[in-house]
Short mmCIF file of C-alpha atoms in Angstrom, two decimals:
data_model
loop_
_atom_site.label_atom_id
_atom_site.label_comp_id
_atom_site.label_asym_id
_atom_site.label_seq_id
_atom_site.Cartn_x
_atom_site.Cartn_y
_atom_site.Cartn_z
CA UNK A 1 33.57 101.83 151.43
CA UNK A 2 35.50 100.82 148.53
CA UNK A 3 38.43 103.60 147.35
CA UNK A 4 38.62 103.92 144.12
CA UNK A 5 41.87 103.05 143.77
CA UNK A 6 41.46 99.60 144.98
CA UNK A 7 39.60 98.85 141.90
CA UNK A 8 43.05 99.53 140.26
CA UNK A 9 44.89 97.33 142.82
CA UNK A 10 42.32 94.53 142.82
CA UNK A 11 43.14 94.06 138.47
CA UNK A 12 46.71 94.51 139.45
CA UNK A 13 46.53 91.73 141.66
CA UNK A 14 43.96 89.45 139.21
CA UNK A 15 47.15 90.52 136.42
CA UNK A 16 49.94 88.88 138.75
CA UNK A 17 47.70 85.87 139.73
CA UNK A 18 47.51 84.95 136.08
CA UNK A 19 51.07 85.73 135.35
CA UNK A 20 52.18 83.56 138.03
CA UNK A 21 49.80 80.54 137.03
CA UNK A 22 52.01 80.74 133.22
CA UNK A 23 55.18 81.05 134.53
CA UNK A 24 54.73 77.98 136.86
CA UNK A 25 53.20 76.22 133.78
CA UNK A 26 55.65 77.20 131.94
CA UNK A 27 58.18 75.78 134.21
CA UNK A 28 56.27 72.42 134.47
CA UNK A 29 55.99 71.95 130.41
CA UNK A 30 59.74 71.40 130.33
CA UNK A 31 59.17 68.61 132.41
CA UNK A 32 57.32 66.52 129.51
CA UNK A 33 59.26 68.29 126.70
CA UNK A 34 58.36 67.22 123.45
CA UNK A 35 61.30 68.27 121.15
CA UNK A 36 60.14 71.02 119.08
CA UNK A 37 56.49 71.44 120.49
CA UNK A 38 57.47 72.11 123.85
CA UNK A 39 59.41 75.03 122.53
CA UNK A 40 56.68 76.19 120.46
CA UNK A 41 53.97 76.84 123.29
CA UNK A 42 56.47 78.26 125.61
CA UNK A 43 57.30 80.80 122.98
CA UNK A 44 53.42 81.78 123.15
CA UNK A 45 53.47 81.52 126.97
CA UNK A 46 56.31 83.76 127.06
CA UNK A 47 54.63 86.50 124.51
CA UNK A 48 51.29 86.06 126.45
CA UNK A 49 53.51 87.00 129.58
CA UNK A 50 55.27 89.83 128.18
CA UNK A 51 51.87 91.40 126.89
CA UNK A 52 50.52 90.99 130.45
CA UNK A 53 53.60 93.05 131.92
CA UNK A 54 53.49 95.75 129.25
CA UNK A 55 49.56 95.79 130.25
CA UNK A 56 50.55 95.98 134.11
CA UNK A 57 52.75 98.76 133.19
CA UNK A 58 49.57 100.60 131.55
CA UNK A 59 47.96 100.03 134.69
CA UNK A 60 50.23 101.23 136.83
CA UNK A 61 50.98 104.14 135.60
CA UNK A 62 46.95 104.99 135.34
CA UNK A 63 47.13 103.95 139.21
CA UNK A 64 49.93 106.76 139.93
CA UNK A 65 48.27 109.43 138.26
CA UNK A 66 44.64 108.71 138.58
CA UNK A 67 44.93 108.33 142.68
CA UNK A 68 48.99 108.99 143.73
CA UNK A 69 48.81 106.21 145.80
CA UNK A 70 50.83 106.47 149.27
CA UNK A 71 52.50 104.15 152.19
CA UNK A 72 51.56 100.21 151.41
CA UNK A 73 49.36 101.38 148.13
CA UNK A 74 52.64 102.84 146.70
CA UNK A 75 55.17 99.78 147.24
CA UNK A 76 52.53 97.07 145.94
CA UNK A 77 52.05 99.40 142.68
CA UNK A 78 55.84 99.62 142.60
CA UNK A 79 56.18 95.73 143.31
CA UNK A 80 53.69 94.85 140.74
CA UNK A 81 55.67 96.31 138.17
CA UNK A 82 58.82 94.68 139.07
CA UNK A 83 57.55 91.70 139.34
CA UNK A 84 55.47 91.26 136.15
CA UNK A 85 58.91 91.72 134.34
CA UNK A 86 60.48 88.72 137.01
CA UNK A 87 57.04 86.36 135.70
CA UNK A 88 57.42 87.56 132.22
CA UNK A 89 61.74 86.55 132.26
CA UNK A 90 61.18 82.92 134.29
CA UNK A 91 58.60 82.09 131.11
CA UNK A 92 61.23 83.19 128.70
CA UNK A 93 63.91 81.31 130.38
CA UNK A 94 62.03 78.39 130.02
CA UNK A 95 61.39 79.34 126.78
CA UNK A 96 65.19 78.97 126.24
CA UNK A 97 65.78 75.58 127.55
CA UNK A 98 63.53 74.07 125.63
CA UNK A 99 64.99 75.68 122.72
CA UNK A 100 68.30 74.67 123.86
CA UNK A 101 67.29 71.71 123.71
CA UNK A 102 66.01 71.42 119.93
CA UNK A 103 69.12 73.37 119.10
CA UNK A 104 70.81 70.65 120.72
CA UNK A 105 68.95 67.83 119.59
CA UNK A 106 68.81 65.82 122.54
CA UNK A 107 65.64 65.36 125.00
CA UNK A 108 66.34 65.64 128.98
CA UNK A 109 65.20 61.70 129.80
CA UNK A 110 69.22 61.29 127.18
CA UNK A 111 70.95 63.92 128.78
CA UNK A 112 70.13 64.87 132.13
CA UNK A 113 72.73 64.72 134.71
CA UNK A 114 71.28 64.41 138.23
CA UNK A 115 72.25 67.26 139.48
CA UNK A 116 70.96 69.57 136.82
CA UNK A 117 67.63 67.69 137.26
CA UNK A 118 68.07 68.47 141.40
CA UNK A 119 68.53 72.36 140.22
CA UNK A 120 65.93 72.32 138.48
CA UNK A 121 63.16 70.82 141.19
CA UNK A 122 65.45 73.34 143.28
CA UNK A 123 64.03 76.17 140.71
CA UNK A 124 60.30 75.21 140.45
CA UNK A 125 59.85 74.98 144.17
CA UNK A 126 61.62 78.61 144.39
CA UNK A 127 59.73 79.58 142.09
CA UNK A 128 56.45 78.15 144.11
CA UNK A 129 57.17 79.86 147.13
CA UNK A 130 57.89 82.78 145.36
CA UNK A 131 53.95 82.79 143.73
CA UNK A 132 53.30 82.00 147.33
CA UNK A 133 55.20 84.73 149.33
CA UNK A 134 53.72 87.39 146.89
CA UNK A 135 50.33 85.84 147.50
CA UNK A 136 50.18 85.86 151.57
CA UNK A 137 53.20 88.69 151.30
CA UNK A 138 55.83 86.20 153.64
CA UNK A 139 58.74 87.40 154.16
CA UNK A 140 59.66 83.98 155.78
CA UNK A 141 59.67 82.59 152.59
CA UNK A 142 61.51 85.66 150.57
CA UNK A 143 64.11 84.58 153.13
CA UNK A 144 64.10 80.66 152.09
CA UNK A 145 63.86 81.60 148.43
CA UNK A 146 67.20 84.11 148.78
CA UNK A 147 68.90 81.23 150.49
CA UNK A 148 68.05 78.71 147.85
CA UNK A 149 69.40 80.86 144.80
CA UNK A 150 72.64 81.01 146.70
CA UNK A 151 72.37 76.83 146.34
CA UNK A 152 71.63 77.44 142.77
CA UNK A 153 74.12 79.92 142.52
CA UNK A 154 76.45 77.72 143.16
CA UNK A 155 75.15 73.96 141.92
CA UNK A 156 75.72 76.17 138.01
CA UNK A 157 79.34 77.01 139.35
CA UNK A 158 80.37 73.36 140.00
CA UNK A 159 78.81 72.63 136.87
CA UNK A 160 80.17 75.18 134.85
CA UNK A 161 83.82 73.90 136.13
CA UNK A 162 83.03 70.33 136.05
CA UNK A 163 82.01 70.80 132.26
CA UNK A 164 85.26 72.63 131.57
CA UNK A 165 86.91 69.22 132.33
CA UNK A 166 84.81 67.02 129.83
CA UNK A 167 85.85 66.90 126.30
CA UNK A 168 81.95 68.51 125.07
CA UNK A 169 79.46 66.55 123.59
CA UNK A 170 75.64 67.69 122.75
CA UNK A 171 74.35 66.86 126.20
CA UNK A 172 77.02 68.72 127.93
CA UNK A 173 76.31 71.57 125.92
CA UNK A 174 72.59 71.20 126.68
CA UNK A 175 73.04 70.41 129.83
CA UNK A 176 75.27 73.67 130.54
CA UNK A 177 73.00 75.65 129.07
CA UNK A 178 69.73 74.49 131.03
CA UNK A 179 72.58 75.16 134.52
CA UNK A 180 72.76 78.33 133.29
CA UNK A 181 69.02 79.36 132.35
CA UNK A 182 67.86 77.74 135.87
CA UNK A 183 70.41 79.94 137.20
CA UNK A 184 68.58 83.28 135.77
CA UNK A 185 65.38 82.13 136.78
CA UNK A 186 66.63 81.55 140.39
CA UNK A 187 67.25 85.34 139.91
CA UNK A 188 64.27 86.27 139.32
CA UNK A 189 62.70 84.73 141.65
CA UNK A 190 65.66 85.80 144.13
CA UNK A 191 64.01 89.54 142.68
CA UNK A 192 60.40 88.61 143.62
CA UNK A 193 61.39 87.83 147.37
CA UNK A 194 63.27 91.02 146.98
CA UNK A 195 59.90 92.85 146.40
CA UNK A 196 58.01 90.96 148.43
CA UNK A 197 60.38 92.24 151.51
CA UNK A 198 59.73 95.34 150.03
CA UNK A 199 56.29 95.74 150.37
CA UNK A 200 56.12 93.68 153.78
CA UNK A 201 59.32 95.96 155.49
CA UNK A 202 59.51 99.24 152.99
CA UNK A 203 62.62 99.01 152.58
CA UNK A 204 65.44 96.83 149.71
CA UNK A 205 67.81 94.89 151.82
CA UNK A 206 71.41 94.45 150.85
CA UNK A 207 73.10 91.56 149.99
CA UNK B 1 70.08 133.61 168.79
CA UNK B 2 71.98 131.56 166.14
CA UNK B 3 71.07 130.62 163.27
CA UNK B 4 73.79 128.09 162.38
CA UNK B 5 71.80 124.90 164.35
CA UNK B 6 70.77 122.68 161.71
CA UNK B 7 66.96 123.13 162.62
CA UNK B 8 65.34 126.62 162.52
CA UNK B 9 62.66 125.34 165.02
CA UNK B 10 62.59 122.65 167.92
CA UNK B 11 59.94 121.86 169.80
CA UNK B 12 60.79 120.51 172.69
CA UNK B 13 57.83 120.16 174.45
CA UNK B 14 54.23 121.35 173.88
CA UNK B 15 50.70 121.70 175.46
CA UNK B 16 47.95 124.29 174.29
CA UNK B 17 44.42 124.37 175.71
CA UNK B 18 42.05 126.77 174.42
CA UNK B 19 38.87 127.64 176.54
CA UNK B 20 40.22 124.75 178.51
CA UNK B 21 40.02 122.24 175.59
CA UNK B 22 43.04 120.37 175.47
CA UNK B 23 44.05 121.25 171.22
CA UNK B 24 47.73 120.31 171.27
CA UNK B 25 48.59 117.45 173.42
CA UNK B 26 52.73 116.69 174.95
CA UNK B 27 54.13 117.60 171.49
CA UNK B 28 58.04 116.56 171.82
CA UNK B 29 61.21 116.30 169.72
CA UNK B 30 59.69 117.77 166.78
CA UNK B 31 62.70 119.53 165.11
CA UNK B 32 62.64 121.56 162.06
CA UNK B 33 65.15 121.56 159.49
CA UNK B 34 66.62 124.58 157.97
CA UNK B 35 66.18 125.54 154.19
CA UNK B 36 63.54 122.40 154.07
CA UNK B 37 59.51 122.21 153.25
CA UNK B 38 58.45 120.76 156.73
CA UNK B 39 54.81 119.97 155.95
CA UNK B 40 52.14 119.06 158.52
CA UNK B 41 49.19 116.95 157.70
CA UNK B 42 46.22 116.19 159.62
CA UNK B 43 42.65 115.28 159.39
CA UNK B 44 40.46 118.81 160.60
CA UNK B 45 40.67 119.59 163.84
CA UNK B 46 43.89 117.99 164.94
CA UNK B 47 45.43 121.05 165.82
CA UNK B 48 47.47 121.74 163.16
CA UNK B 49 46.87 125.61 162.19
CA UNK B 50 47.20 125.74 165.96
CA UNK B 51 50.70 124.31 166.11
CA UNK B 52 51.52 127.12 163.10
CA UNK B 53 49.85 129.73 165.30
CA UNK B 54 51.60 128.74 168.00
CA UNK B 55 55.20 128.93 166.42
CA UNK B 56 54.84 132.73 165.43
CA UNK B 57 53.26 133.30 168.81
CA UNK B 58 50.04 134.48 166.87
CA UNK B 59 47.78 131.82 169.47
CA UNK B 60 48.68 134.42 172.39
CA UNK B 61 46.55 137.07 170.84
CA UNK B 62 42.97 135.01 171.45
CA UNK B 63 41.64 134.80 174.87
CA UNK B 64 41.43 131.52 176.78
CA UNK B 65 44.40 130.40 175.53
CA UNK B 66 47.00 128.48 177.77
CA UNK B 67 50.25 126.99 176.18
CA UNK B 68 52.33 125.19 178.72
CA UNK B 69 55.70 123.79 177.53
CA UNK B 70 58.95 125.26 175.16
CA UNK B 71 59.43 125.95 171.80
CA UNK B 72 62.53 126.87 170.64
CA UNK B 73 63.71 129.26 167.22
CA UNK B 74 67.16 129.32 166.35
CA UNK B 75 68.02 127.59 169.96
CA UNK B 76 66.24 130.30 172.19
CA UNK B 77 62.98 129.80 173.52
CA UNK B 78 59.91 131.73 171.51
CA UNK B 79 58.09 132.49 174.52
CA UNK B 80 61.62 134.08 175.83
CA UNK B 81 61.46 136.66 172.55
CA UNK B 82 59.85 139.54 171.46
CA UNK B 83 56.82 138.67 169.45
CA UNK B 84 56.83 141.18 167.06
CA UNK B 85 60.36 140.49 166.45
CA UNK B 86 59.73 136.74 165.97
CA UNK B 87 57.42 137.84 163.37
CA UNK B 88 59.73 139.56 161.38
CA UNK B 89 61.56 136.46 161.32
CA UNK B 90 58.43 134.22 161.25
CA UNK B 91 55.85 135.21 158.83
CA UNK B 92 52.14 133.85 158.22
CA UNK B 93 50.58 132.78 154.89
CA UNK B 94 46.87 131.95 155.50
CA UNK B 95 44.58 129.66 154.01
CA UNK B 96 42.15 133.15 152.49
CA UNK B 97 44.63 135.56 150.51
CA UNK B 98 44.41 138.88 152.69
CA UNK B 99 46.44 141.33 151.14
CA UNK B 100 45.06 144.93 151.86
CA UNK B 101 42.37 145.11 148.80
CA UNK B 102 42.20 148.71 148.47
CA UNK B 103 45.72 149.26 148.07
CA UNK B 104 47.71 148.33 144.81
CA UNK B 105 50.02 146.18 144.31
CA UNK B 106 53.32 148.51 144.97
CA UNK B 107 51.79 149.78 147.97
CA UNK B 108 50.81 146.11 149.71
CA UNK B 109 54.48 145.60 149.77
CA UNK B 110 55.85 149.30 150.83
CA UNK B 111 53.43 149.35 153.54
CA UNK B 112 54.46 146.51 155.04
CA UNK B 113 58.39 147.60 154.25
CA UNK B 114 58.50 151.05 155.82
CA UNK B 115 55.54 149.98 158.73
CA UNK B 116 58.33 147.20 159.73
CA UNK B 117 61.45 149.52 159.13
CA UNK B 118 62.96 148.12 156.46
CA UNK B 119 63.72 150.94 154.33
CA UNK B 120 62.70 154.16 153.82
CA UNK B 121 64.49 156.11 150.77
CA UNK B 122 61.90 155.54 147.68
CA UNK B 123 64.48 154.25 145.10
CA UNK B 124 65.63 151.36 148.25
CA UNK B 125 61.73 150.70 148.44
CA UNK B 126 61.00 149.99 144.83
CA UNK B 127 64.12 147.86 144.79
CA UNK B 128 62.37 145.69 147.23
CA UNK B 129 58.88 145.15 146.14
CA UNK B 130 60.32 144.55 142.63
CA UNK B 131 62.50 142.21 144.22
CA UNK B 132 59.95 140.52 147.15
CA UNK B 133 57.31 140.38 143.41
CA UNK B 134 60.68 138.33 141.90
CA UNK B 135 61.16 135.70 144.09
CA UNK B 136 57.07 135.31 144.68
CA UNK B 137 57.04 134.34 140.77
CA UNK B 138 54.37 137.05 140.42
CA UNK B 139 56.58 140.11 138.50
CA UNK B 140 56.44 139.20 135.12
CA UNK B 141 52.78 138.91 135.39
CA UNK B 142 51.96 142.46 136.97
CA UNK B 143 54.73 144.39 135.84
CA UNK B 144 53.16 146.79 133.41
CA UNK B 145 50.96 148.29 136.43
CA UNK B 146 51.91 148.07 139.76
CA UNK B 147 49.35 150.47 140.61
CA UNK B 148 46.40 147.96 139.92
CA UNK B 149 44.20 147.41 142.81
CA UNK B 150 45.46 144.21 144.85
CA UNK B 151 41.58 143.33 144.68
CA UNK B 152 41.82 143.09 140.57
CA UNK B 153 44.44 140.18 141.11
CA UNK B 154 42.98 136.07 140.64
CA UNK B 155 42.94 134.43 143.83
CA UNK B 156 46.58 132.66 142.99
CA UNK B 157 48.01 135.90 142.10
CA UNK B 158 46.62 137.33 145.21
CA UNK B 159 47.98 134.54 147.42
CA UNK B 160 51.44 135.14 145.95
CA UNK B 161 51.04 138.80 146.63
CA UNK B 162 50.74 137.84 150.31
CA UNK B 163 53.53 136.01 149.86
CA UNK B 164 55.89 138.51 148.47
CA UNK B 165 54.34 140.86 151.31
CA UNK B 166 55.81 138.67 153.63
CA UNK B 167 59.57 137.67 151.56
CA UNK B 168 60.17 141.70 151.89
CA UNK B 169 60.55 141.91 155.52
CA UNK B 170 62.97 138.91 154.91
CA UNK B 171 61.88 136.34 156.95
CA UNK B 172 64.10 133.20 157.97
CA UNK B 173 60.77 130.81 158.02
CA UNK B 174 57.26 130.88 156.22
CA UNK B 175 54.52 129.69 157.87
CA UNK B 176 51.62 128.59 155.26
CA UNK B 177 48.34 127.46 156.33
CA UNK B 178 46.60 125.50 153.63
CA UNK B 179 47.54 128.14 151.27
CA UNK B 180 46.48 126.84 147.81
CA UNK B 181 43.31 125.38 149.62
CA UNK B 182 41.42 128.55 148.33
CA UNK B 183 42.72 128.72 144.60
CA UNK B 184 42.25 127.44 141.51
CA UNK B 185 44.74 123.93 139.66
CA UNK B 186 46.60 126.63 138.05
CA UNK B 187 47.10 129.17 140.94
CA UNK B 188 47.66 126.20 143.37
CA UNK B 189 50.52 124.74 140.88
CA UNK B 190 51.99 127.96 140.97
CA UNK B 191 52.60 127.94 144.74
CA UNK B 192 53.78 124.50 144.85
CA UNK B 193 56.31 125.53 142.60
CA UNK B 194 56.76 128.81 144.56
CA UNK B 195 57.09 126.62 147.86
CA UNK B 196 59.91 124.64 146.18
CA UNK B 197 61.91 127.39 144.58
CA UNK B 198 62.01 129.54 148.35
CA UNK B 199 63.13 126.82 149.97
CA UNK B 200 67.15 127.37 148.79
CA UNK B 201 66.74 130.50 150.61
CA UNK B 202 64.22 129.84 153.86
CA UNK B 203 62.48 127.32 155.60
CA UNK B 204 58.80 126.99 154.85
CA UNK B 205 56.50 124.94 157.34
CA UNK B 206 53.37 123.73 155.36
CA UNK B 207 50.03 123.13 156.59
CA UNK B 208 48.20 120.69 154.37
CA UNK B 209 45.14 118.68 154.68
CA UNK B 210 46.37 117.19 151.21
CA UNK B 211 48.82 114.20 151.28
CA UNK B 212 49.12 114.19 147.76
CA UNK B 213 50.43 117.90 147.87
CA UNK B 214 52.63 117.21 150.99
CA UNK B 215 54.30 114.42 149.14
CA UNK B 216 55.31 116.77 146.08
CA UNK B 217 56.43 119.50 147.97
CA UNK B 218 57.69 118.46 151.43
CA UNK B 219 61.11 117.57 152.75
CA UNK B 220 59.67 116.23 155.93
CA UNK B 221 56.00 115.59 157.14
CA UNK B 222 54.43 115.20 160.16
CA UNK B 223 51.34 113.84 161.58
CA UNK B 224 48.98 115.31 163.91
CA UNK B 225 46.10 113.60 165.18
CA UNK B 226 43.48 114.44 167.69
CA UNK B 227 46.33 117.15 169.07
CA UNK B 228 49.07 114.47 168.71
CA UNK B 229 51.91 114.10 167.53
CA UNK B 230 51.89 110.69 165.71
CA UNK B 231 55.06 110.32 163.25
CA UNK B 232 57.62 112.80 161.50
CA UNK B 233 60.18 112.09 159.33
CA UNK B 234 61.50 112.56 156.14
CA UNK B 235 58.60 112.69 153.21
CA UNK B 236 60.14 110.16 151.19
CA UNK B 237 59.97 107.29 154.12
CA UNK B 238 56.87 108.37 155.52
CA UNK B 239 54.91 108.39 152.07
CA UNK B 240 56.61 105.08 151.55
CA UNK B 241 56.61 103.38 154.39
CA UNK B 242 55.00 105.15 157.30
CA UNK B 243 55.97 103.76 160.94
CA UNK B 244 52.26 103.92 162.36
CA UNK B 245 49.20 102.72 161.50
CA UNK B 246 47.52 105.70 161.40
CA UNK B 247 49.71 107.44 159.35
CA UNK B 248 49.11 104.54 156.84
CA UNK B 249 45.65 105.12 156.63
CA UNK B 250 45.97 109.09 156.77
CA UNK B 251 48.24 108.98 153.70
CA UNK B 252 46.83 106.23 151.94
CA UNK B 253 42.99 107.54 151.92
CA UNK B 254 41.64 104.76 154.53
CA UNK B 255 40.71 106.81 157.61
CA UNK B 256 36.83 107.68 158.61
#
């Protein structure tokens, strides 16, 4: 027999789903950005996303007074909220490089250093296994994805200092910029694994 | 006995058959905490209002019945101490209010004050039942005429009546089957409350078919099932992430 609060948990999960489907499209736009255009739908993907999470907020709250769900019931409901906000920042981060990049007037195929472009397929795939480990609730891959935002971590560090040494320049600035973005949406999706453990093991494990 | 061990009960090992019907089945290391709501859940007929009956040594009184084992209060063993003095220490809130109906109010609570020895001069008795009616939340509601007939009372009011009954003999520990299982939302709030305000001052073991009540009142929780002992632990890792599989369908609605 269906409870009734699965109903609740089955939209929460349908909310996610499509939250996760933008925010790797969102992702995958900036690599065909279109100065100015590119910009301009992420900016709708990103308010789509942030409607979705203020909806899965609605909904979760309705869950925890409707049916005060318990044991794996409770840390899913709790998980869902957390991550709808990680979804809902990774489409606004992308939302910012591409606007970094019109601010900047340059286009990535000009400016991209290699190793920003290696963070960035670094970023997307976290970000894919991220979608995934929520999906079949891994905590193999929360693992990977905490150990690849330490690689992230640290590819924006050697940037950061390496751009201290040139003398500036629009792509540098850009370039910078998209290091540091990629670096908060490696965060986020550092956050998702976090939940993920969470609702496999019950418990937030410390750095 | 000594009541400076951090738990108030501990049992240490447990066994109950009634009419040869094994109820309560190698119950170990289940300890108590002092001052704490110690709830324990259970689908029907898992023993639990047995395990409370058995705590207070109230079980002994039916025939047939055959407890094997040792439960300890305040480090001695229960079987090793006078019942009636357990029960001053230990008292009983059922899941029916039963205060005596034809008495009022006052009188519930002086009864059971000079029957138990408490007090006897009049001016130390009105003390108390003004006092036990205090700290049951239910003065400020009956106040005006303590010589109303305990049968005029709602069923909440009636339950906390009980209650105060049993605060005026000053027990250490409250034993509460299922009490708001009888009572309206509003009475049944007003015990939950009740449950969490006594606790500063004793412990309070909770039965409660209700998860969802365990969760906002309990400290601890425990599982019995089929007369086992399945999980305790504290409420807030059990609710969140129980250790068996049972317990995560008990608490999360998915058994039967």
């Amino acid at each position: 027999m269906v409870r009734l609060i699965d109903l609740g948990m089955q939209k929460l999960e349908v909310m996610l789903s499509e939250m996760a489907k933008e925010a790797i499209n969102s992702m995958n736009m900036l690599a065909s950005f279109k100065k100015g255009e590119t910009a301009r739908q992420l900016k709708e993907i990103s308010r789509k996303l942030k409607r979705l999470k203020e909806e899965v907020g609605e909904i979760v709250l309705e869950i925890i007074a409707r049916y005060q769900p318990m044991a794996s019931d409770l840390r899913f409901v709790k998980s869902s909220l957390e991550i709808s906000y990680d979804l809902y920042r990774i489409s606004r981060y992308s939302y910012d490089i591409a606007l970094a990049l019109d601010d900047a007037d340059v286009s990535l195929e000009e400016c991209m250093e290699p190793e920003v472009q290696k963070n960035m397929l670094r970023v997307k795939e976290m970000l894919d296994l991220a979608i995934k480990s929520i999906l079949g609730k891994e905590e193999g891959l929360a693992y990977k994805i905490k150990q690849m935002d330490q690689q992230v971590d640290k590819a924006y560090r050697d940037y950061f200092n390496k751009a201290l040494e040139f003398k500036g320049g629009r792509c540098t600035v850009a370039n910078l910029l998209i290091m540091r973005y990629l670096e908060r949406l490696a965060d986020h999706c550092s956050y998702i694994a976090d939940e993920v453990l969470f609702i496999v093991k019950g418990i937030y494990e410390q750095e | 006995m000594s009541d400076s061990l951090p738990f108030v009960f501990e049992i240490v090992a447990l066994n109950v058959w009634i009419n040869n019907r094994h109820i309560l089945k190698d119950i170990r290391d289940l300890r108590i905490p002092r001052n704490s709501v110690f709830a324990i859940m259970g689908p029907s007929g898992s023993g639990k209002s047995t395990l409370l009956k058995v705590l207070n040594r109230l079980l002994e009184l039916r025939e047939g019945v055959k407890i094997e084992g040792e439960v300890k209060f305040n480090g001695e063993n229960i079987f090793n101490i006078d019942p009636i003095r357990l029960r001053r220490k230990v008292g009983m809130v059922f899941q029916q209010p039963n205060p005596f109906y034809n008495m009022s109010i006052y009188d519930n609570i002086a009864y059971a004050v000079k029957a138990n020895g408490i007090a006897k001069r009049k001016e130390e008795i009105d003390e108390i039942v003004k006092q036990s009616l205090i700290r049951a939340n239910l003065y400020e509601e009956v106040k005006d005429n303590l010589k109303r007939q305990a049968s005029s009372l709602s069923g909440g009011e009636q339950q906390r009546l009980v209650i105060a009954r049993a605060l005026a003999l000053k027990p250490e520990v409250l034993l509460m089957d299922e009490p708001t299982s009888q009572i309206d939302v509003v009475g049944a709030r007003k015990i939950e409350e009740l449950i969490i305000e006594l606790k500063k001052e004793i412990t309070i073991i909770l039965v409660s078919h209700n998860p969802q009540q365990a969760a906002r009142v309990s400290d601890y929780v425990s599982l019995l099932y089929d007369g086992k002992l399945i999980e305790w632990g504290p409420s807030q890792r059990v609710f969140t992430y129980p250790k068996s599989e049972l317990t995560e369908k008990y608490v999360a609605g998915r058994m039967g």
